[in-house]
Amino acid sequence: MERSGSAAGAAAQSLCDLLEAAARRHGERVAVVAPDGSSLTYAELEARAAAIAGFLRARGVQPGDRVGFCLPKGTASVAVLFGAMKARAAYVPVDWHGPAARNATIHRAADVAALFLGEARADVLREWPSDALPKTLVRVPMGRTGSAGAHATVVHPFPDGAQEFEAALRHAPLAPDGAGPRRRDDLAYLLFTSGSTGVPKGVALTQENALSFVDWGSEVFAPTCDDRFSSHAPFHFDLSVFDLFVALKHGATLFLIGEELGKEPKGLARFIAEKRLTIWYSTPSALALLAEFGNLPALDLSALRHVLFAGEVFPVKTLRRLTELLPAPAYWNLYGPTETNVCTFARIPLPIAADRTEPFPIGPLCSHCEGLLLDDAGAPVAAGEEGRLHIAGPALFRGYFGRQDLDAKCFHERDGKRWYDTGDVVREEPGLGFRYLGRRDRMVKRRGYRIELGEVEAALQRHPELREAAVVALPDPAAGVRIDAHLAPVGAPLSLIALKRYCAEQLPAAMSPDRFHFHAALPRTSTAKVDYPALLRASAAASP
Amino acid sequence: MDDIAEELRRFLLAEFLPGESAANLRDDTPLRTGGILDSVSTLKLVSFVEQRFAIEVEAHEAGVEHFDRIADIAALIRRKQGR
């Protein structure tokens, strides 16, 4: 199972080993540049992570514990996630801009022993029972972490007994083996994704999972210490695993992009040019905005050598436009659920023919993944037939944290191996790898985010003025996927503004419905189930 | 009556809130933190503001702290126009 790689990679037991090795080789080089322009060298980042690890151990954090953080992109969040792993705990990031109730639900489900909270998001604490707060609560001042964004004016008091981030940073460092020997099967991080019943589920990933992926990325993209990586994805999104750990393994410089700049294509394009970024990784949505609004022809982006995208299908028309504006870099389509991270990949052949409309295949398996196509009865399909893609190998996650009921549904034993059912229906095409065809369940991808329509429904069904709620997803020429909510209110139809605000309080932005349709009662099938085909027809008929 | 605010309100209602009553979209209704505008619709609003009022909106001016309410956006436009 151990694959060849660089000497450091093969010997590594933990992502922390990669940072420590880089700090020895490249101590004075800049590791991380934050959105506010502040930066840390490898030696500084390593020292901060060691101090945070020492602090966590002194507070009683044990190997296998979880350490949560709710912080904007910044040097503090990078130091915290390495500090947690140095204490052999798993880090649990949440969306800084996400609803407080959802963030608290995630950190409670992860049963975090410590929580690092940006002071502007102390409203999260209202969602915790006061007698069940994490044992260690650390207040991180905003000066350290960058923009408070929309939360600038919302500051609530921290409870007595909260720790100060400065004190954690000044703590005596954890001795290298102070938490016991590191193991590849230690939990590294929990990434929560949308759950079909309304409760997010925590994908538990080990050091082995992360290291096998980092080795693969190192092999394919051959980064060096002269590379300058983008970090566009937030840390609760699995694209960040590539940015953080592939960059830092090689002594490269990682440029953290805050959420505000990440959504502002003109400024973002200028940032890529000014920082002379060499490796870019994001969702197709972000690249589409750059192509459309980034004013790319006016800029010098000649340093870019690799452009990677993942998380959703890239509409060919937009990809062609981008590659015409920026023809020099190599373009890579990466595919994989959070449960395996990237498991197939393909380089996009350029130029893209003007009459092509068919999306590109997701490509062959990565070198550290094994794949199998099974039909709905669990039998292998014949060559060229469609089937559900199953993945095995060192990339495969441990399970859903605290949810063995979900594990039972997605893992299958076969030929002495554990296989994960991605739920994605694909077909293998000779010489091209796999072609993604769709899904049979109610999960959709939008702006790279996985969305269980059931979670959106559950949020709407909690609204006191709604009697019934159902949502459907349909293709949208501009956004890729559109989400329509069909609602039966208790009384008069609700104000659109009030509904949108309610959704913003309950759901991440990417999950909020685009349109709302009101019904006296939702259409039902003869077996009294919500008639989704009828709702889809109603949505399509209401399209402009 | 504030003409700029009214024009912004008409644009927002027509583009992003079809069927909503104008009375519900107040000068202090949070647009982005209130879920009315997402990242793409914010870009459309910025483009509209730049073209209609012949100004250029800098990235830091379009941040959510300064660009979340009709009142703030109208004030920004007036400041840019030197009125």
XYZ file of C-alpha atoms in Angstrom:
627
model
C 0.000 0.000 0.000
C 2.941 2.313 0.691
C 3.717 4.028 -2.547
C 6.886 5.512 -3.844
C 7.261 9.241 -3.356
C 9.857 11.604 -2.049
C 11.804 10.353 0.936
C 10.063 12.822 3.240
C 6.634 11.818 1.956
C 7.235 8.090 2.356
C 8.475 8.499 5.923
C 5.764 10.923 6.986
C 3.244 9.738 9.538
C 1.407 13.021 9.704
C 0.902 16.262 7.800
C 2.842 17.828 10.699
C 5.918 15.866 9.598
C 5.681 17.616 6.230
C 5.552 21.066 7.848
C 8.445 20.250 10.187
C 10.596 18.946 7.316
C 9.816 22.070 5.266
C 10.661 24.288 8.262
C 14.064 22.589 8.510
C 14.804 23.019 4.810
C 13.116 26.375 4.154
C 12.823 28.022 7.596
C 13.301 31.575 6.325
C 11.055 31.269 3.303
C 7.519 32.644 3.442
C 4.993 29.865 4.054
C 1.691 31.722 4.243
C 0.529 35.171 3.165
C -2.778 36.232 4.739
C -5.479 38.342 3.077
C -4.379 41.383 5.157
C -0.846 41.044 3.740
C 0.705 39.694 6.947
C 2.799 36.574 6.509
C 4.590 33.796 8.367
C 7.843 32.107 7.454
C 8.068 28.332 7.750
C 9.987 28.713 11.012
C 7.348 31.081 12.424
C 4.425 28.898 11.380
C 6.101 25.832 12.877
C 6.793 27.694 16.152
C 3.180 28.906 16.410
C 1.761 25.482 15.677
C 4.067 23.963 18.323
C 2.940 26.543 20.907
C -0.736 25.921 20.154
C -0.134 22.174 20.424
C 1.572 22.707 23.806
C -1.357 24.835 24.955
C -3.905 22.220 23.840
C -2.032 19.414 25.599
C -1.794 21.498 28.772
C -5.583 21.995 28.561
C -6.016 18.232 28.488
C -6.579 17.659 24.768
C -5.809 14.011 23.999
C -4.894 12.204 20.770
C -8.092 11.493 18.873
C -9.897 14.537 20.321
C -11.385 17.144 18.011
C -10.389 20.823 17.911
C -12.871 23.143 16.233
C -12.323 26.551 14.735
C -14.531 29.253 13.339
C -12.079 31.782 11.915
C -11.677 33.737 8.706
C -8.835 32.786 6.382
C -5.657 33.989 8.072
C -2.380 32.997 9.658
C -4.240 32.132 12.890
C -6.391 29.469 11.236
C -3.366 27.808 9.592
C -1.459 27.773 12.909
C -4.502 26.342 14.721
C -5.053 23.480 12.299
C -1.401 22.432 12.457
C -1.396 22.927 16.255
C -4.371 20.593 16.588
C -2.717 17.897 14.474
C 0.577 18.235 16.390
C -1.415 17.360 19.502
C -2.680 14.386 17.425
C -6.161 15.848 17.503
C -8.327 16.328 14.414
C -9.225 19.828 13.260
C -12.846 20.692 12.535
C -13.268 23.834 10.412
C -16.615 25.529 9.755
C -17.773 28.254 7.385
C -16.838 31.629 8.888
C -19.808 33.167 7.085
C -22.139 30.248 7.806
C -25.251 30.438 9.988
C -24.372 30.391 13.708
C -26.892 27.630 14.418
C -25.426 25.337 11.762
C -21.851 25.996 12.894
C -22.761 25.213 16.497
C -24.558 22.033 15.377
C -21.388 20.901 13.596
C -19.046 21.598 16.501
C -21.424 19.936 18.931
C -21.743 16.864 16.692
C -17.927 16.702 16.531
C -17.842 16.956 20.351
C -14.901 19.376 20.173
C -12.607 19.496 23.203
C -11.446 22.984 22.234
C -12.922 25.706 20.064
C -11.045 28.666 18.547
C -13.582 31.359 17.810
C -13.035 34.690 16.063
C -14.434 37.288 18.460
C -16.788 38.699 15.816
C -18.559 35.327 15.666
C -19.270 35.024 19.387
C -22.965 34.905 18.402
C -22.250 31.193 17.788
C -22.059 30.762 21.578
C -25.747 31.591 21.966
C -26.476 28.347 20.146
C -24.676 26.261 22.769
C -26.241 25.252 26.106
C -24.177 27.209 28.649
C -23.396 24.040 30.638
C -22.150 22.148 27.553
C -19.606 24.599 26.100
C -16.305 23.078 24.917
C -13.873 22.595 27.795
C -11.475 25.053 26.184
C -12.828 28.121 24.432
C -10.279 30.467 22.841
C -11.122 34.017 21.837
C -9.237 35.060 18.697
C -9.104 38.841 18.269
C -10.028 40.080 14.796
C -6.851 42.101 14.329
C -5.052 38.787 13.961
C -7.391 37.203 11.543
C -8.398 39.778 9.011
C -11.773 41.154 8.043
C -14.776 40.496 10.209
C -16.920 40.816 7.084
C -20.631 40.938 7.737
C -20.095 40.240 11.426
C -18.151 43.434 12.098
C -20.757 44.909 14.391
C -22.032 41.725 16.024
C -19.843 41.098 19.039
C -21.164 39.243 22.046
C -19.312 38.697 25.296
C -17.304 35.521 25.784
C -18.030 33.634 29.007
C -15.677 33.900 31.967
C -12.959 31.300 31.653
C -12.461 31.800 27.923
C -8.789 31.677 26.948
C -6.926 34.326 24.992
C -5.304 33.420 21.682
C -2.171 35.388 22.593
C -1.684 33.170 25.634
C -1.967 30.051 23.452
C 0.644 31.475 21.062
C 3.025 32.209 23.953
C 2.653 28.741 25.450
C 5.690 26.492 25.745
C 5.840 24.340 22.607
C 4.793 20.721 22.674
C 7.858 18.464 22.597
C 8.050 16.572 19.259
C 6.784 13.331 20.753
C 4.804 14.916 23.582
C 1.503 13.500 22.338
C 2.917 10.026 21.709
C 4.096 8.635 18.371
C 2.210 9.875 15.340
C 0.341 7.297 13.317
C -0.922 7.331 9.773
C -4.314 6.156 10.968
C -4.714 9.128 13.344
C -7.708 11.276 12.529
C -6.512 14.448 10.733
C -9.700 16.453 10.160
C -13.476 16.266 9.996
C -15.137 17.978 7.041
C -18.896 18.351 7.383
C -21.074 18.076 4.298
C -24.781 18.440 3.729
C -26.881 15.581 5.137
C -30.070 14.360 3.469
C -32.133 14.442 6.671
C -31.168 18.003 7.523
C -28.201 17.299 9.814
C -24.715 17.842 8.352
C -22.518 14.726 8.451
C -18.847 14.716 9.433
C -16.515 13.002 6.976
C -13.672 11.647 9.141
C -10.352 11.671 7.281
C -7.071 10.240 8.537
C -3.465 11.310 8.114
C -3.098 8.360 5.716
C -5.965 9.699 3.583
C -4.403 13.144 3.398
C -0.818 11.961 2.876
C -1.726 9.571 0.044
C -3.505 12.457 -1.699
C -0.631 14.894 -1.089
C 1.817 12.343 -2.543
C -0.373 11.966 -5.612
C -0.613 15.751 -6.071
C 3.159 16.091 -5.655
C 3.743 13.443 -8.309
C 1.382 14.953 -10.897
C 2.065 18.672 -10.481
C 5.726 18.470 -9.357
C 5.642 21.665 -7.267
C 8.834 23.312 -6.032
C 9.669 25.842 -3.331
C 9.438 28.549 -5.991
C 5.751 27.879 -6.604
C 3.125 30.320 -5.422
C -0.152 28.557 -4.648
C -3.626 30.045 -4.441
C -5.767 29.155 -1.454
C -9.187 30.084 -2.762
C -11.380 27.448 -1.079
C -12.330 27.941 2.576
C -10.779 25.415 4.964
C -14.050 23.533 5.561
C -14.063 22.684 1.858
C -11.888 19.752 0.752
C -10.190 21.661 -2.071
C -8.217 23.388 0.713
C -6.419 20.112 1.521
C -4.507 20.364 -1.748
C -3.675 24.054 -1.318
C -2.474 23.802 2.275
C -0.547 20.583 2.343
C 0.816 20.184 -1.177
C 2.104 23.764 -1.052
C 3.627 23.499 2.412
C 5.203 20.083 1.801
C 7.347 21.619 -0.927
C 8.301 24.837 0.824
C 6.172 26.871 -1.590
C 4.257 30.024 -0.627
C 0.515 29.811 -0.012
C -1.574 32.937 -0.688
C -4.756 32.848 1.385
C -7.694 34.449 -0.389
C -10.428 35.772 1.896
C -14.033 35.169 1.030
C -14.696 38.766 0.020
C -11.859 38.906 -2.511
C -12.687 35.352 -3.595
C -16.068 36.568 -4.846
C -14.831 39.768 -6.464
C -13.422 38.705 -9.862
C -11.829 42.008 -10.905
C -9.830 42.250 -7.696
C -9.126 38.544 -7.718
C -7.686 38.630 -11.241
C -5.448 41.541 -10.251
C -4.370 39.572 -7.171
C -3.354 36.557 -9.281
C -1.336 38.841 -11.560
C 0.299 40.908 -8.803
C 1.240 37.896 -6.663
C 2.394 36.024 -9.773
C 0.555 32.880 -8.664
C 1.760 29.724 -10.396
C -0.785 27.099 -9.264
C -4.495 27.860 -9.038
C -7.196 25.543 -7.688
C -10.878 26.405 -7.335
C -14.371 25.497 -8.396
C -15.403 26.075 -12.000
C -17.822 28.747 -10.664
C -14.949 30.902 -9.440
C -13.057 30.473 -12.724
C -16.220 31.298 -14.695
C -16.525 34.611 -12.830
C -12.864 35.370 -13.586
C -13.447 34.699 -17.286
C -16.589 36.813 -17.390
C -15.801 39.746 -15.087
C -12.040 39.520 -14.442
C -10.844 41.765 -17.281
C -8.190 39.123 -17.967
C -6.857 40.478 -21.291
C -5.588 43.592 -19.491
C -3.494 41.574 -17.030
C -0.250 39.646 -17.052
C -0.996 36.177 -15.689
C 1.962 34.561 -17.403
C 3.281 33.026 -14.166
C 0.340 30.598 -13.992
C 1.409 27.107 -14.976
C -1.403 24.902 -13.618
C -5.113 25.661 -13.322
C -7.007 22.957 -11.425
C -10.747 22.783 -10.942
C -13.097 20.444 -9.111
C -16.410 20.325 -7.340
C -18.877 20.515 -10.211
C -19.140 20.122 -13.973
C -17.427 22.967 -15.861
C -19.782 24.115 -18.669
C -17.738 23.745 -21.867
C -18.656 27.145 -23.273
C -17.238 28.924 -20.230
C -14.174 26.696 -20.042
C -13.451 27.411 -23.728
C -13.739 31.147 -23.089
C -11.338 30.919 -20.132
C -8.778 28.856 -22.047
C -8.930 31.286 -24.970
C -8.292 34.226 -22.647
C -5.515 32.350 -20.822
C -4.061 29.728 -23.172
C -0.702 29.134 -21.476
C -1.408 27.076 -18.322
C -2.246 23.382 -18.205
C -5.893 22.850 -17.229
C -6.899 19.905 -15.039
C -10.329 18.518 -14.252
C -10.260 16.850 -10.825
C -13.078 14.668 -9.519
C -13.826 13.091 -6.168
C -16.181 13.311 -3.203
C -14.948 14.608 0.173
C -14.944 10.959 1.327
C -12.001 10.116 -0.968
C -10.800 13.561 -2.040
C -9.655 13.548 -5.676
C -9.870 10.057 -7.173
C -9.900 10.696 -10.937
C -8.293 13.449 -12.983
C -7.733 14.494 -16.571
C -5.817 17.214 -18.352
C -8.042 19.227 -20.696
C -6.746 19.017 -24.278
C -6.408 22.496 -25.803
C -7.638 24.159 -27.866
C -11.284 23.263 -27.237
C -13.165 22.876 -30.512
C -15.622 25.701 -31.172
C -18.539 23.314 -31.711
C -17.936 21.143 -28.643
C -20.797 21.178 -26.123
C -20.203 17.879 -24.313
C -18.497 18.246 -20.911
C -15.038 16.703 -20.557
C -14.638 13.255 -18.951
C -13.487 13.115 -15.339
C -10.583 10.938 -16.455
C -8.802 7.820 -15.219
C -8.158 6.895 -11.586
C -5.416 8.578 -9.596
C -2.439 6.330 -8.838
C -3.459 5.883 -5.175
C -7.093 4.902 -5.912
C -8.781 1.740 -7.101
C -12.151 1.875 -8.803
C -15.014 -0.460 -9.596
C -18.320 0.086 -11.389
C -21.287 -1.740 -9.872
C -24.907 -1.840 -10.961
C -27.809 -1.215 -8.593
C -27.791 -4.883 -7.545
C -24.089 -4.637 -6.588
C -22.744 -6.643 -9.545
C -19.856 -5.415 -11.729
C -21.037 -3.905 -15.015
C -19.788 -4.970 -18.444
C -17.113 -2.815 -20.114
C -18.598 0.409 -21.432
C -21.817 0.088 -19.381
C -22.874 2.675 -16.806
C -22.557 1.908 -13.113
C -22.013 3.522 -9.714
C -18.359 4.346 -9.108
C -16.886 2.605 -6.051
C -13.462 3.569 -4.702
C -10.937 1.673 -2.548
C -7.401 2.392 -1.365
C -5.528 4.629 1.077
C -7.611 7.687 0.122
C -10.765 6.159 1.561
C -12.150 7.983 4.625
C -12.623 6.251 7.965
C -16.383 6.831 8.195
C -18.977 9.429 9.167
C -18.114 10.711 12.610
C -20.449 9.136 15.154
C -22.810 7.911 12.406
C -22.262 4.164 11.957
C -25.798 4.037 10.536
C -24.553 6.004 7.498
C -21.346 3.955 7.177
C -23.374 0.774 6.753
C -25.058 2.230 3.662
C -21.986 3.457 1.816
C -19.276 0.849 2.465
C -19.182 -2.578 0.789
C -16.712 -5.394 1.351
C -15.568 -7.043 -1.857
C -12.433 -9.069 -2.697
C -11.169 -8.433 0.828
C -11.243 -4.666 0.323
C -13.458 -1.929 1.661
C -15.189 -0.006 -1.138
C -16.970 3.337 -0.882
C -20.040 3.888 -3.034
C -19.703 7.451 -4.381
C -23.310 7.404 -5.625
C -22.026 8.917 -8.868
C -23.094 7.135 -12.042
C -20.270 6.941 -14.609
C -19.271 5.046 -17.738
C -15.743 4.093 -18.730
C -14.642 5.266 -22.160
C -11.579 3.704 -23.803
C -8.558 5.978 -23.543
C -10.467 8.747 -21.733
C -11.254 7.284 -18.333
C -14.636 7.857 -16.754
C -17.480 10.010 -17.957
C -19.737 11.439 -15.243
C -23.414 10.834 -16.013
C -25.302 11.930 -12.909
C -26.800 10.630 -9.680
C -29.908 8.726 -8.694
C -30.373 10.371 -5.308
C -31.198 13.924 -4.271
C -27.698 15.328 -3.995
C -26.693 18.185 -6.290
C -23.512 20.227 -6.640
C -23.542 23.967 -6.841
C -20.536 26.311 -6.709
C -18.604 23.175 -5.748
C -20.751 22.551 -2.691
C -22.554 19.322 -2.187
C -26.159 20.000 -1.419
C -28.649 17.461 -0.153
C -32.018 18.807 -1.212
C -33.384 17.083 1.908
C -31.373 19.468 4.115
C -32.844 22.497 2.321
C -36.321 21.001 2.708
C -35.780 20.301 6.395
C -34.817 23.946 6.986
C -37.930 25.217 5.199
C -40.150 22.715 6.991
C -38.988 24.200 10.311
C -40.475 27.583 9.307
C -43.528 28.206 11.524
C -45.536 29.821 8.709
C -45.049 27.002 6.213
C -47.266 23.942 6.244
C -45.412 22.033 3.512
C -42.112 22.524 1.713
C -40.331 20.592 -1.043
C -37.404 21.565 -3.247
C -36.287 20.493 -6.690
C -33.111 21.172 -8.668
C -33.066 21.835 -12.374
C -30.393 22.737 -14.900
C -29.712 26.439 -15.303
C -27.803 27.800 -18.292
C -25.945 30.426 -16.254
C -25.515 28.935 -12.774
C -25.353 25.245 -13.721
C -27.998 24.234 -11.206
C -31.001 26.153 -9.931
C -32.851 25.262 -6.731
C -36.599 25.915 -6.597
C -38.614 25.745 -3.394
C -42.289 24.813 -3.553
C -44.150 25.975 -0.481
C -47.616 25.677 0.969
C -47.952 28.471 3.548
C -50.182 28.307 6.611
C -51.780 31.641 5.644
C -50.980 34.190 2.938
C -47.833 33.751 0.795
C -44.748 34.963 2.650
C -42.689 37.965 1.619
C -39.766 36.924 -0.574
C -37.444 39.137 1.454
C -38.495 37.503 4.716
C -38.050 34.025 3.218
C -34.604 34.810 1.857
C -33.534 36.202 5.193
C -34.845 33.092 6.948
C -32.829 30.891 4.557
C -29.696 32.994 5.133
C -30.089 32.358 8.872
C -30.594 28.614 8.421
C -28.483 27.551 5.454
C -25.118 28.257 3.812
C -25.468 30.693 0.909
C -24.919 28.040 -1.763
C -27.874 26.051 -0.381
C -30.464 28.838 -0.393
C -33.205 28.351 -3.018
C -33.145 30.649 -6.036
C -36.892 30.729 -6.536
C -39.964 30.253 -4.402
C -43.313 28.981 -5.688
C -46.454 29.073 -3.556
C -49.162 26.420 -3.601
C -52.375 25.948 -1.626
C -51.123 22.382 -1.107
C -48.221 20.494 -2.685
C -49.189 18.043 -5.448
C -49.201 14.420 -4.249
C -48.914 11.075 -6.001
C -51.526 8.353 -5.622
C -49.498 7.014 -2.688
C -49.669 10.441 -0.992
C -45.980 11.216 -1.561
C -44.877 14.635 -2.757
C -45.093 14.537 -6.554
C -41.588 15.724 -7.441
C -41.986 15.256 -11.213
C -45.016 17.575 -11.045
C -42.973 20.144 -9.084
C -40.178 19.925 -11.651
C -42.689 20.528 -14.447
C -44.121 23.506 -12.536
C -40.604 24.935 -12.071
C -39.704 24.431 -15.725
C -42.980 26.026 -16.835
C -42.265 29.086 -14.665
C -38.814 29.599 -16.267
C -38.429 32.730 -18.329
C -37.775 61.459 -2.072
C -34.338 60.054 -2.822
C -34.066 59.338 -6.570
C -30.959 57.168 -6.306
C -32.469 54.956 -3.621
C -35.672 54.628 -5.636
C -33.761 53.619 -8.726
C -31.799 51.012 -6.791
C -35.029 49.688 -5.297
C -36.655 49.366 -8.741
C -33.617 47.512 -10.096
C -33.413 45.116 -7.128
C -37.135 44.338 -7.229
C -37.183 43.735 -10.972
C -33.991 41.674 -11.093
C -33.940 39.677 -7.902
C -37.317 39.925 -6.168
C -40.008 39.420 -8.796
C -43.458 39.833 -7.263
C -42.203 41.359 -4.007
C -43.970 44.476 -2.773
C -41.798 47.612 -2.883
C -42.804 48.470 0.673
C -40.967 45.397 1.982
C -37.635 46.487 0.473
C -36.633 49.297 2.786
C -33.560 51.493 2.646
C -32.117 49.551 5.576
C -33.061 46.016 4.487
C -29.874 43.930 4.560
C -29.310 42.764 0.986
C -26.332 40.442 1.287
C -26.408 39.395 4.923
C -30.188 39.030 4.456
C -29.775 36.533 1.625
C -31.286 38.721 -1.123
C -28.027 39.075 -3.055
C -25.497 36.283 -3.559
C -22.048 36.734 -5.047
C -23.229 36.724 -8.652
C -26.196 39.037 -8.112
C -23.911 41.405 -6.181
C -21.668 41.620 -9.258
C -24.726 42.396 -11.380
C -25.744 45.152 -8.974
C -22.218 46.626 -9.021
C -22.236 46.578 -12.843
C -25.616 48.308 -12.878
C -24.468 50.966 -10.412
C -21.265 51.625 -12.362
C -23.049 51.980 -15.691
C -26.154 53.811 -14.576
C -24.376 56.334 -12.353
C -21.119 56.546 -14.344
C -18.868 55.758 -11.395
C -16.309 53.073 -10.634
C -16.808 50.984 -7.516
C -13.544 49.795 -5.991
C -13.303 46.290 -4.537
C -13.077 47.513 -0.931
C -16.161 49.695 -1.459
C -18.207 46.696 -2.556
C -17.388 44.783 0.643
C -20.335 43.629 2.665
C -19.663 46.217 5.383
C -20.315 49.097 2.977
C -22.556 47.536 0.375
C -25.330 45.790 2.287
C -28.198 48.327 2.314
C -29.815 50.591 -0.259
C -29.061 53.570 2.015
C -25.313 52.744 2.101
C -25.118 52.155 -1.637
C -26.979 55.395 -2.417
C -24.621 57.285 -0.091
C -21.620 55.735 -1.847
C -22.993 56.776 -5.242
C -23.616 60.347 -4.066
C -20.123 60.561 -2.606
C -18.607 59.277 -5.851
C -20.609 61.746 -7.904
C -19.386 64.549 -5.668
C -22.882 65.537 -4.655
